[in-house]
PDB file of C-alpha atoms in Angstrom:
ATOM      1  CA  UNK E 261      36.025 -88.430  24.524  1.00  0.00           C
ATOM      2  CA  UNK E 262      32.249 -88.516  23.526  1.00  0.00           C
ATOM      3  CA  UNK E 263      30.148 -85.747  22.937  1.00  0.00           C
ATOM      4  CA  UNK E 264      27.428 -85.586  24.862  1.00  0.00           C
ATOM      5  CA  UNK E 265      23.582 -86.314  23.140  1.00  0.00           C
ATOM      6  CA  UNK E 266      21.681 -82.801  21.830  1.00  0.00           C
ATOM      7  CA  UNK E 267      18.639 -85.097  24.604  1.00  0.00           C
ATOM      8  CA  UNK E 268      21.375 -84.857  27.443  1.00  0.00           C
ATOM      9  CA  UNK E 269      22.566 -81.057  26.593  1.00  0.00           C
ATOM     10  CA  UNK E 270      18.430 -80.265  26.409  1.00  0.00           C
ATOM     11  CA  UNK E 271      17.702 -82.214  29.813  1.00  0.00           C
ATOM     12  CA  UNK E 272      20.962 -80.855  31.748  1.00  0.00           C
ATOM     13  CA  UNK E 273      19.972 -77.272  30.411  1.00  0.00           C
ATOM     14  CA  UNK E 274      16.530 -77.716  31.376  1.00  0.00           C
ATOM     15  CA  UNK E 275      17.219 -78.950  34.932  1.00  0.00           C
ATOM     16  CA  UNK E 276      19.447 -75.675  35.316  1.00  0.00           C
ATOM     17  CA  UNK E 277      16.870 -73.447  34.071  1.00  0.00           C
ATOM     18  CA  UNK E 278      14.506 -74.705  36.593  1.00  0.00           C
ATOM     19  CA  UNK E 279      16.482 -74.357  39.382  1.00  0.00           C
ATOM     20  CA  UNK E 280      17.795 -70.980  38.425  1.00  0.00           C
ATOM     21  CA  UNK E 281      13.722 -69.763  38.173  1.00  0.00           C
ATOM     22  CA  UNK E 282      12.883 -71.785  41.521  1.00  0.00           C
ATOM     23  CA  UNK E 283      15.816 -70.259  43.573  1.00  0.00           C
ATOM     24  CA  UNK E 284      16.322 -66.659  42.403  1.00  0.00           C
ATOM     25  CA  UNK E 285      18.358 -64.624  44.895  1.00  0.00           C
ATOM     26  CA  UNK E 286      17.332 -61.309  45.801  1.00  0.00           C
ATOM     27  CA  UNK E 287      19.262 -58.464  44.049  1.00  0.00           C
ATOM     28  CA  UNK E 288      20.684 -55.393  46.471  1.00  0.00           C
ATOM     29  CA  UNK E 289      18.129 -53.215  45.070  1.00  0.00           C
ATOM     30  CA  UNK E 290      14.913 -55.915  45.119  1.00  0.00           C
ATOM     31  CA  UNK E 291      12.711 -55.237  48.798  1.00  0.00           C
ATOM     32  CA  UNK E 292      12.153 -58.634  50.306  1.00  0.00           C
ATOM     33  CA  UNK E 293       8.126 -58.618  51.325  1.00  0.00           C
ATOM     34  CA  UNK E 294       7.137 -59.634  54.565  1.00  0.00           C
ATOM     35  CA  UNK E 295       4.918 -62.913  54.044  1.00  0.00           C
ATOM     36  CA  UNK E 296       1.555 -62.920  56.415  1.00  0.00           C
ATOM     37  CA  UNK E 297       1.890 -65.029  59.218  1.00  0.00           C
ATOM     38  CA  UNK E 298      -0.713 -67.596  59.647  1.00  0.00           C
ATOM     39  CA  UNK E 299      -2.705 -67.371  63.156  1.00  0.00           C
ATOM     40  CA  UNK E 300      -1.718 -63.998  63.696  1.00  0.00           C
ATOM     41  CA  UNK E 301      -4.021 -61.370  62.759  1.00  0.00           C
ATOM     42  CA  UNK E 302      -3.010 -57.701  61.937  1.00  0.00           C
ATOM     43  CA  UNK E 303      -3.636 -55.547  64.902  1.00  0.00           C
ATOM     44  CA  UNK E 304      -6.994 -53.095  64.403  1.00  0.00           C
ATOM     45  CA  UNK E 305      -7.457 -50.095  65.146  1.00  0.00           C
ATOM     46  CA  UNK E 306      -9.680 -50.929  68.319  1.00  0.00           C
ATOM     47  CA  UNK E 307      -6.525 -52.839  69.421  1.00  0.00           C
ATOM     48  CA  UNK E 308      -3.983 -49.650  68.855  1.00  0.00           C
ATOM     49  CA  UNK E 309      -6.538 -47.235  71.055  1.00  0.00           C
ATOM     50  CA  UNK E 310      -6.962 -49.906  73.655  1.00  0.00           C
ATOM     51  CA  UNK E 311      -2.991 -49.949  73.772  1.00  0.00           C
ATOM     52  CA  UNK E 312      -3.040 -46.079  73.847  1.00  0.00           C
ATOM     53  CA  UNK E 313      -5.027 -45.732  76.378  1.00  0.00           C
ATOM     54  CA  UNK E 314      -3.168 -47.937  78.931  1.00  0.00           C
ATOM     55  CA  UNK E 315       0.142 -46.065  78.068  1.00  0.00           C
ATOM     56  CA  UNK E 316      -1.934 -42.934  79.186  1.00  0.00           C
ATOM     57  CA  UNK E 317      -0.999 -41.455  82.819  1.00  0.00           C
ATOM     58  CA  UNK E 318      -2.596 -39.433  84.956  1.00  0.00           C
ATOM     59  CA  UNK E 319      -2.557 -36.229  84.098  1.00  0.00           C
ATOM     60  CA  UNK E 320       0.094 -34.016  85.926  1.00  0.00           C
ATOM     61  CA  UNK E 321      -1.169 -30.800  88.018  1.00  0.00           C
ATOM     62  CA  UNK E 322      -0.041 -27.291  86.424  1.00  0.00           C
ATOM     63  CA  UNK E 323       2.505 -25.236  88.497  1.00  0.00           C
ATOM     64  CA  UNK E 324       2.835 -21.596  87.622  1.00  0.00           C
ATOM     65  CA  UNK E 325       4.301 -18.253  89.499  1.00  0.00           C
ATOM     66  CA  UNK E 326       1.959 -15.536  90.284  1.00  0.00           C
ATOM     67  CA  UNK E 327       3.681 -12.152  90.965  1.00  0.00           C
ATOM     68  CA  UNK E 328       2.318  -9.884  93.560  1.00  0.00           C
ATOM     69  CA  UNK E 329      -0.463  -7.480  92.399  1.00  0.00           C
ATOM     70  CA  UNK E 330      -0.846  -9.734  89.365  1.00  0.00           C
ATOM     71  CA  UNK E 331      -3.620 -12.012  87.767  1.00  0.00           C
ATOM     72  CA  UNK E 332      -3.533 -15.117  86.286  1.00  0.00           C
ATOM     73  CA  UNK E 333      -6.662 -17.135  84.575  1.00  0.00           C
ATOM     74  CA  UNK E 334      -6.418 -20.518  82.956  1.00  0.00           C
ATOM     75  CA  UNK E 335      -9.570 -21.444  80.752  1.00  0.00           C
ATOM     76  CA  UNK E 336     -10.768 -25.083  79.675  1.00  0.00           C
ATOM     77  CA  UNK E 337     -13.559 -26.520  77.462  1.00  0.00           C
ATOM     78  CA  UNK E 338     -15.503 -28.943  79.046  1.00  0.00           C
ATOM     79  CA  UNK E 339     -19.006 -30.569  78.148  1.00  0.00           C
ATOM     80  CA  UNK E 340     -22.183 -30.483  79.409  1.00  0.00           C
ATOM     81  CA  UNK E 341     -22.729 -32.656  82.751  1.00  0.00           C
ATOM     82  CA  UNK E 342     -19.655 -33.420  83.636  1.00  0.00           C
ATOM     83  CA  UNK E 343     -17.995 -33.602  86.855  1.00  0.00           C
ATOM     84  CA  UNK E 344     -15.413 -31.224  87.663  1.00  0.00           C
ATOM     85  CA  UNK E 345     -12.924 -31.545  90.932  1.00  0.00           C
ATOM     86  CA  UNK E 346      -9.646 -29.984  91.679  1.00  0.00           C
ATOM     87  CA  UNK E 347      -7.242 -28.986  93.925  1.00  0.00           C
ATOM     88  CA  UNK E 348      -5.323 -26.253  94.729  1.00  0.00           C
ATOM     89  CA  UNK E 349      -2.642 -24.692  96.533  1.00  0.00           C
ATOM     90  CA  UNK E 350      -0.776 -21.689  97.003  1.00  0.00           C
ATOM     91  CA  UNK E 351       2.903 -21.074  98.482  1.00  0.00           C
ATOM     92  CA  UNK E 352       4.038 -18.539 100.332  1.00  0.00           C
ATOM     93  CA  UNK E 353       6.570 -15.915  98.469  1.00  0.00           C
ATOM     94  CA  UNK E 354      10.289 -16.690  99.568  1.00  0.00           C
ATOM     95  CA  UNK E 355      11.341 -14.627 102.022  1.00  0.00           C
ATOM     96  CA  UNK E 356       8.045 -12.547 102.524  1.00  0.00           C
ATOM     97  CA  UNK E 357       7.262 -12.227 106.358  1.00  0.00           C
ATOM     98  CA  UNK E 358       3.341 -13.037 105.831  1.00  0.00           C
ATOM     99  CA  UNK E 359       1.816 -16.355 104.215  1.00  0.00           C
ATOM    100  CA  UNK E 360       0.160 -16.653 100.909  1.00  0.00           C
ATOM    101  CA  UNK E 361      -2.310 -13.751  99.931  1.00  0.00           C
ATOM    102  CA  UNK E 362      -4.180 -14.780  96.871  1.00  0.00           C
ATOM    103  CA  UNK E 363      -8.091 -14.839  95.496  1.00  0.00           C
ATOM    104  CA  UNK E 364      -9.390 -17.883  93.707  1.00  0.00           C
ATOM    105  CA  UNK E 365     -12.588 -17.451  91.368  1.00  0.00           C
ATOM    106  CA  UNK E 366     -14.397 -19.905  88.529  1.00  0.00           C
ATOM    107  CA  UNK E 367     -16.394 -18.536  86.508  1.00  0.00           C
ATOM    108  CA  UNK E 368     -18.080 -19.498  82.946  1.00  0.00           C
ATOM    109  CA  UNK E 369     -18.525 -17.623  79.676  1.00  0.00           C
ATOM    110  CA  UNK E 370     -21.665 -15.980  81.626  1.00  0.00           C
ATOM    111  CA  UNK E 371     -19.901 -14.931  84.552  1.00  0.00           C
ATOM    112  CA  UNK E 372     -21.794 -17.269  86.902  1.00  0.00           C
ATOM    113  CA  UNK E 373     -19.233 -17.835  89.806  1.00  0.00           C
ATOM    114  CA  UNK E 374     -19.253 -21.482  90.301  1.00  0.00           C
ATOM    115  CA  UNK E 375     -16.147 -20.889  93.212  1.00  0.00           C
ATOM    116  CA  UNK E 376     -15.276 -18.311  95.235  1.00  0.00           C
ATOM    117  CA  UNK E 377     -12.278 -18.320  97.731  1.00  0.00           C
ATOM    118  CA  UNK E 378     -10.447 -15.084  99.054  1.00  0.00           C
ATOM    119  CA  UNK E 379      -7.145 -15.694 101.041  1.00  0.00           C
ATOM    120  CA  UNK E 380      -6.515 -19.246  99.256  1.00  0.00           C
ATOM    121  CA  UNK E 381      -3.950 -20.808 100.094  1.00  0.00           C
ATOM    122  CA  UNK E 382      -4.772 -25.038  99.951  1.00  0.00           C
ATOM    123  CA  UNK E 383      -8.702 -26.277  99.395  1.00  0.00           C
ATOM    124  CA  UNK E 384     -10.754 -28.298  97.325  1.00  0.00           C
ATOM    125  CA  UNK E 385     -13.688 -27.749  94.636  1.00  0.00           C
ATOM    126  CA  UNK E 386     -16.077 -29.551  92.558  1.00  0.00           C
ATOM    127  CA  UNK E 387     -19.002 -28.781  90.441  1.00  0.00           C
ATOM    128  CA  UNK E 388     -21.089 -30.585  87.734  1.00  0.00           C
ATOM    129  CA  UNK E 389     -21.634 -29.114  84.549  1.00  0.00           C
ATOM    130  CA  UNK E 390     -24.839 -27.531  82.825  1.00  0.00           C
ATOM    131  CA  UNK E 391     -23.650 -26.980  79.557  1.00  0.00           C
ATOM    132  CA  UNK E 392     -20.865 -26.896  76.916  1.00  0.00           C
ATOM    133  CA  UNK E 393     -18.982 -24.228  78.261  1.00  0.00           C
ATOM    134  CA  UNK E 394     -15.609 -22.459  78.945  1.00  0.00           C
ATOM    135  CA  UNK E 395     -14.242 -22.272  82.250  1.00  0.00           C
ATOM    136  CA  UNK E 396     -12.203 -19.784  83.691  1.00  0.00           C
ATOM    137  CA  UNK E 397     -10.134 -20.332  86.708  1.00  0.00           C
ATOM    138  CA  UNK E 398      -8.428 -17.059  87.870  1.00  0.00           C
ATOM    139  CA  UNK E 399      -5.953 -16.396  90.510  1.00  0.00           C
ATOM    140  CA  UNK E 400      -5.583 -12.879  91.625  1.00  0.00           C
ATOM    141  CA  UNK E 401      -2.195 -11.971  94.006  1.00  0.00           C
ATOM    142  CA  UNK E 402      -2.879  -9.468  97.101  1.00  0.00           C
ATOM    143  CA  UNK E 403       0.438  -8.945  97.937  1.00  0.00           C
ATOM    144  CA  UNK E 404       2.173  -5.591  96.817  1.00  0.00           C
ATOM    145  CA  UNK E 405       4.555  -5.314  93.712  1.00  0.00           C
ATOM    146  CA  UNK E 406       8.398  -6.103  94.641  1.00  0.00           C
ATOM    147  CA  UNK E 407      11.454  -6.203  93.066  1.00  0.00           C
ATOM    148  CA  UNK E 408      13.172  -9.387  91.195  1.00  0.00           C
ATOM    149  CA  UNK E 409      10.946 -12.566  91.899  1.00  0.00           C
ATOM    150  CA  UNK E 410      10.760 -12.184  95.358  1.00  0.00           C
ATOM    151  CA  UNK E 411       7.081 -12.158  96.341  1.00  0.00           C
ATOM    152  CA  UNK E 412       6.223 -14.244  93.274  1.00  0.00           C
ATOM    153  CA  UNK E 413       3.788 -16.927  94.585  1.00  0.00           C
ATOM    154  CA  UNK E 414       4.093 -20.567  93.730  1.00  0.00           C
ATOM    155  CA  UNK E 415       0.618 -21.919  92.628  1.00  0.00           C
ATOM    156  CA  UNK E 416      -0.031 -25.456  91.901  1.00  0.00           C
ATOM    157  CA  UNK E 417      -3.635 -26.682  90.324  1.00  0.00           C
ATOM    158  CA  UNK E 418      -4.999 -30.079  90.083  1.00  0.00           C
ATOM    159  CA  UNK E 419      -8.003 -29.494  87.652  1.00  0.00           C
ATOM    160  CA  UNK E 420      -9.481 -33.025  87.068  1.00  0.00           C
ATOM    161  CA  UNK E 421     -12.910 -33.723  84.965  1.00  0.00           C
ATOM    162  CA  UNK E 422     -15.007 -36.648  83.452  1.00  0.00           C
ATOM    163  CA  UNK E 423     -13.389 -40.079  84.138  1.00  0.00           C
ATOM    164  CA  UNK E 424     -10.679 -38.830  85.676  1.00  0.00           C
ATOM    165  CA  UNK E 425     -12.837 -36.675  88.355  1.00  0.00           C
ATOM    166  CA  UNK E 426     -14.344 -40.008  89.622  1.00  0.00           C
ATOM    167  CA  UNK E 427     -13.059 -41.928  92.699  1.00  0.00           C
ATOM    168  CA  UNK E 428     -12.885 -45.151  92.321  1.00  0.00           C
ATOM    169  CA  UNK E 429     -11.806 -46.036  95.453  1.00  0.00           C
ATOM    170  CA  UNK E 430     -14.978 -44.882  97.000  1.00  0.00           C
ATOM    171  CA  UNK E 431     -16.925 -46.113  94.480  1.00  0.00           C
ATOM    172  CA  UNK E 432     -15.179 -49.633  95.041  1.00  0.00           C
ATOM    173  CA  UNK E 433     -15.707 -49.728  98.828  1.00  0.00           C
ATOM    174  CA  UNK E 434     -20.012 -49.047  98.464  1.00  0.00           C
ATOM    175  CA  UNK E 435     -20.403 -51.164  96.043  1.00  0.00           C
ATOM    176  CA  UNK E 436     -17.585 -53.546  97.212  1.00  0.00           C
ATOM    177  CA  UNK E 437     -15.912 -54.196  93.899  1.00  0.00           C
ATOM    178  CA  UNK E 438     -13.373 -55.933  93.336  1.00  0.00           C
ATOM    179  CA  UNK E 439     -10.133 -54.916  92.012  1.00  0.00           C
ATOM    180  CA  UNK E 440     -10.836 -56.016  88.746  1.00  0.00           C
ATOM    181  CA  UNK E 441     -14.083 -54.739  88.802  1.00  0.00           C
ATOM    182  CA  UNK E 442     -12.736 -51.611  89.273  1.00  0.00           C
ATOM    183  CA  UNK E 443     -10.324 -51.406  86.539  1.00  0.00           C
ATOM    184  CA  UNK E 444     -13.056 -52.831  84.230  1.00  0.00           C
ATOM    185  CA  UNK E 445     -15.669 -50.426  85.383  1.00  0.00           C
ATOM    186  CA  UNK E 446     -12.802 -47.583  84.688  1.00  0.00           C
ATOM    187  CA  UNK E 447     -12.434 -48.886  81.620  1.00  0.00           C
ATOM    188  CA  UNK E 448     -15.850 -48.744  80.467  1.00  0.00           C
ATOM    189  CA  UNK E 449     -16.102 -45.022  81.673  1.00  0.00           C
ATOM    190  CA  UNK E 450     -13.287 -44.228  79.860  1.00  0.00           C
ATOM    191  CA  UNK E 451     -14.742 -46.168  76.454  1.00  0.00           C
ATOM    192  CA  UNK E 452     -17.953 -44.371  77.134  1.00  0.00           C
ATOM    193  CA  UNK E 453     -16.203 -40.798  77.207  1.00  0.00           C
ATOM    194  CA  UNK E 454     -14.219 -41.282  74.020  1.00  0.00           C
ATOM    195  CA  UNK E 455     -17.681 -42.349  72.698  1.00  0.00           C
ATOM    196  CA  UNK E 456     -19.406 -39.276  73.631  1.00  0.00           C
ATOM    197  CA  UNK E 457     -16.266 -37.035  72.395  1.00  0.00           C
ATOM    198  CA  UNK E 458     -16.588 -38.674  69.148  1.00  0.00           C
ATOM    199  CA  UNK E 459     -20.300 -38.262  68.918  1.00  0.00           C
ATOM    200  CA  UNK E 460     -19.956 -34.527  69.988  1.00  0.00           C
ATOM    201  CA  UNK E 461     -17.289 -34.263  66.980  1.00  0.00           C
ATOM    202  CA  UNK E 462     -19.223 -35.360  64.316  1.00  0.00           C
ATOM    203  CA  UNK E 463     -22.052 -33.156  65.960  1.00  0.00           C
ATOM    204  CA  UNK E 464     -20.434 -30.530  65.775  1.00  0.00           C
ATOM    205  CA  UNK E 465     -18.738 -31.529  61.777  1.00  0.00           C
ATOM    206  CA  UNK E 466     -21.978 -32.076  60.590  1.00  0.00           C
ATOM    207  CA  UNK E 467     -23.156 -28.303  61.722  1.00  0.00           C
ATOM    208  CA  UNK E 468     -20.562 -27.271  60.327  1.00  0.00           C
ATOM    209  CA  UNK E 469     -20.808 -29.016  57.294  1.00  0.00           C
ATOM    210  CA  UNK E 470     -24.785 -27.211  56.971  1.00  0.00           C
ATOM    211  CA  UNK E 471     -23.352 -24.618  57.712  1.00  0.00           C
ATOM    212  CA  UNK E 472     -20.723 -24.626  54.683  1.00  0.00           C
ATOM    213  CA  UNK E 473     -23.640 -25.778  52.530  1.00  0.00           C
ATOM    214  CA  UNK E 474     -25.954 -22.855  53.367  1.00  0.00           C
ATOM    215  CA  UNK E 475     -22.964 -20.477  52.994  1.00  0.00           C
ATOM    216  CA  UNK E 476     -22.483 -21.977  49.395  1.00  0.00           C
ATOM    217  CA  UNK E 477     -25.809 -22.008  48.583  1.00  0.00           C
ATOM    218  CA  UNK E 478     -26.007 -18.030  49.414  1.00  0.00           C
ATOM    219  CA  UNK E 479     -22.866 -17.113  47.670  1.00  0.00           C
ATOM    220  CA  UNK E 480     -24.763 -19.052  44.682  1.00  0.00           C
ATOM    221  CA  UNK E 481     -27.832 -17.087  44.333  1.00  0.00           C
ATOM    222  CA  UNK E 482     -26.016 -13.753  45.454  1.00  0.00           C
ATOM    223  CA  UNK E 483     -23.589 -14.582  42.269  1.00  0.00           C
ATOM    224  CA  UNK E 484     -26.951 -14.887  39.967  1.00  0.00           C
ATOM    225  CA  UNK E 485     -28.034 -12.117  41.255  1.00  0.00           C
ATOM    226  CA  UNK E 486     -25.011  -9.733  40.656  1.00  0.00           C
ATOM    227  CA  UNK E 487     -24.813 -11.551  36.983  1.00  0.00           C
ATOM    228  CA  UNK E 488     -28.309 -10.395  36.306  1.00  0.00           C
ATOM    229  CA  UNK E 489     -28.007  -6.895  37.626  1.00  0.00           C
ATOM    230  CA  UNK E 490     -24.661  -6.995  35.504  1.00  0.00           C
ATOM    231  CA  UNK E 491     -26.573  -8.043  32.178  1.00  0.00           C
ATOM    232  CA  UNK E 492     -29.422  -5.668  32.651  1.00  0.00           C
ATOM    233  CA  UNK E 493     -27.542  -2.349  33.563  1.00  0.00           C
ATOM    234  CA  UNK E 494     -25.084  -3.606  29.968  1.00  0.00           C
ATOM    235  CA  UNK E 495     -28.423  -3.497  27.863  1.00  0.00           C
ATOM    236  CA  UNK E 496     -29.714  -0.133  29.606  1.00  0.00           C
ATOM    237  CA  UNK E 497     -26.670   1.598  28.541  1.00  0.00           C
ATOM    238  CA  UNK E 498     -26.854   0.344  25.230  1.00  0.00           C
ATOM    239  CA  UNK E 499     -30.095   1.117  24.875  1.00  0.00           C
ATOM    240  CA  UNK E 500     -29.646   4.210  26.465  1.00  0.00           C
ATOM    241  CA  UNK E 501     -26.057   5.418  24.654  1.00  0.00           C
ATOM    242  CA  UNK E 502     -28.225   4.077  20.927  1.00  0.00           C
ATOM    243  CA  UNK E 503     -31.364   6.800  22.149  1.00  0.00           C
ATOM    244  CA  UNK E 504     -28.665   9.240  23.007  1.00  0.00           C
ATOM    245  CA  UNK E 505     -27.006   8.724  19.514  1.00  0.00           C
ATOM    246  CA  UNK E 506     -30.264   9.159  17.364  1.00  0.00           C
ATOM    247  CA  UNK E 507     -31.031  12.375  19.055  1.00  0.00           C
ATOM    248  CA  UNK E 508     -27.853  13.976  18.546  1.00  0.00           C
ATOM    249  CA  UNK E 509     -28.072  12.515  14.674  1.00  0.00           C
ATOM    250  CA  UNK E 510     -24.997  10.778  14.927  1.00  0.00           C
ATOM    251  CA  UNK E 511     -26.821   7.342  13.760  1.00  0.00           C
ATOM    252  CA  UNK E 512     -29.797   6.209  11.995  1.00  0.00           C
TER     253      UNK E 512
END
């Protein structure tokens, strides 16, 4: 048998090497890295708020009870010119003999009624805005206090505002859009609402942001202020306590 050359061990060995450094398996602890596809872009943000917003239903109307001799409000936020519909209807108690007996008011922080409806029991309202505001929709029961949940009152309200206060439908037939249209028109409300919420936000973060700064600013000078008084009633008693001293001889 011949030994193979030290060249042939040194080539073979090499060879090995390289192929052991080229084709490395993963260990069970080693993460394997996802490698960029080419083409395919990472999606943006713009692209993962376009996606949430077409997952986004319409919203749902609230459904409460309102017991008899009772009073119910629901309040809301809502910016300045914007247009505000709803709808709302009121069930007769189970079992009661008469029909619904309810009050409907809307009011804002001022108390400016902005809708007024006694013995409600199905209608419609809309306003438009003024001013940043909260709203206060209150339902007040007529009927007298039973026992159990018998004359509770079913109450259902459809409060709608901004984009979702607009019909498109009508708007679609006078100016004779077309489906598309309509979606894309939609759309650009929409856009333009989340633009104006965002613009309000940093509005309102930069106020308060002044704000902060102002407050800092005070709590500044009020601190230089208290050190100062601190310093100069320290050297009046020492002056004071060394005056008080001499005359009673106890120091030079």
């Amino acid at each position: 048998m011949v030994a193979p050359s030290p060249a042939r061990r040194r080539a073979g060995g090499g060879s090995h090497g390289a192929r052991g450094r080229g084709a490395r398996p993963a260990g069970p602890g080693s993460a394997a890295m996802p490698l960029p596809v080419p083409g395919c872009p990472r999606p943006g943000p713009a692209l993962a708020l376009l996606l949430l917003l077409l997952l986004l239903g319409p919203a749902r109307p609230i459904s409460f009870q309102l017991p008899g001799k009772a009073r119910k409000c629901l309040r809301e936020e809502i910016h300045r010119d914007t247009l505000v519909t709803g709808e709302y209807e009121i069930g007769a108690p189970p079992g009661a003999a008469s029909g619904p007996s309810a009050n409907l008011k809307i009011t804002d922080s001022a108390g400016h009624i902005l809708y007024s409806k006694e013995d409600a029991t199905k209608g419609k309202f809309a306003f438009t805005t003024e001013d940043y505001d909260m709203f206060e929709a209150c339902f007040e029961s007529k009927l007298p206090v039973g026992t159990g949940r018998m004359l509770d009152q079913l109450v259902i309200l459809d409060m709608k505002h901004g984009v979702e206060a607009k019909n498109y439908e009508e708007i679609a037939k006078v100016e004779k859009l077309k489906p598309l249209e309509v979606e894309l028109r939609r759309l650009e409300d929409l856009s333009e609402s989340i633009v104006n919420d965002f613009a309000y936000m940093k509005k309102r973060e930069e106020e308060m942001r002044d704000t902060n700064e102002s407050t800092n600013i005070r709590v500044l000078y009020f601190s230089i202020f208290s050190m100062f008084c601190l310093i100069g009633l320290a050297t009046w008693q020492v002056f004071y306590l060394r005056r008080f001293f001499k005359a009673k001889k106890l120091i030079e």
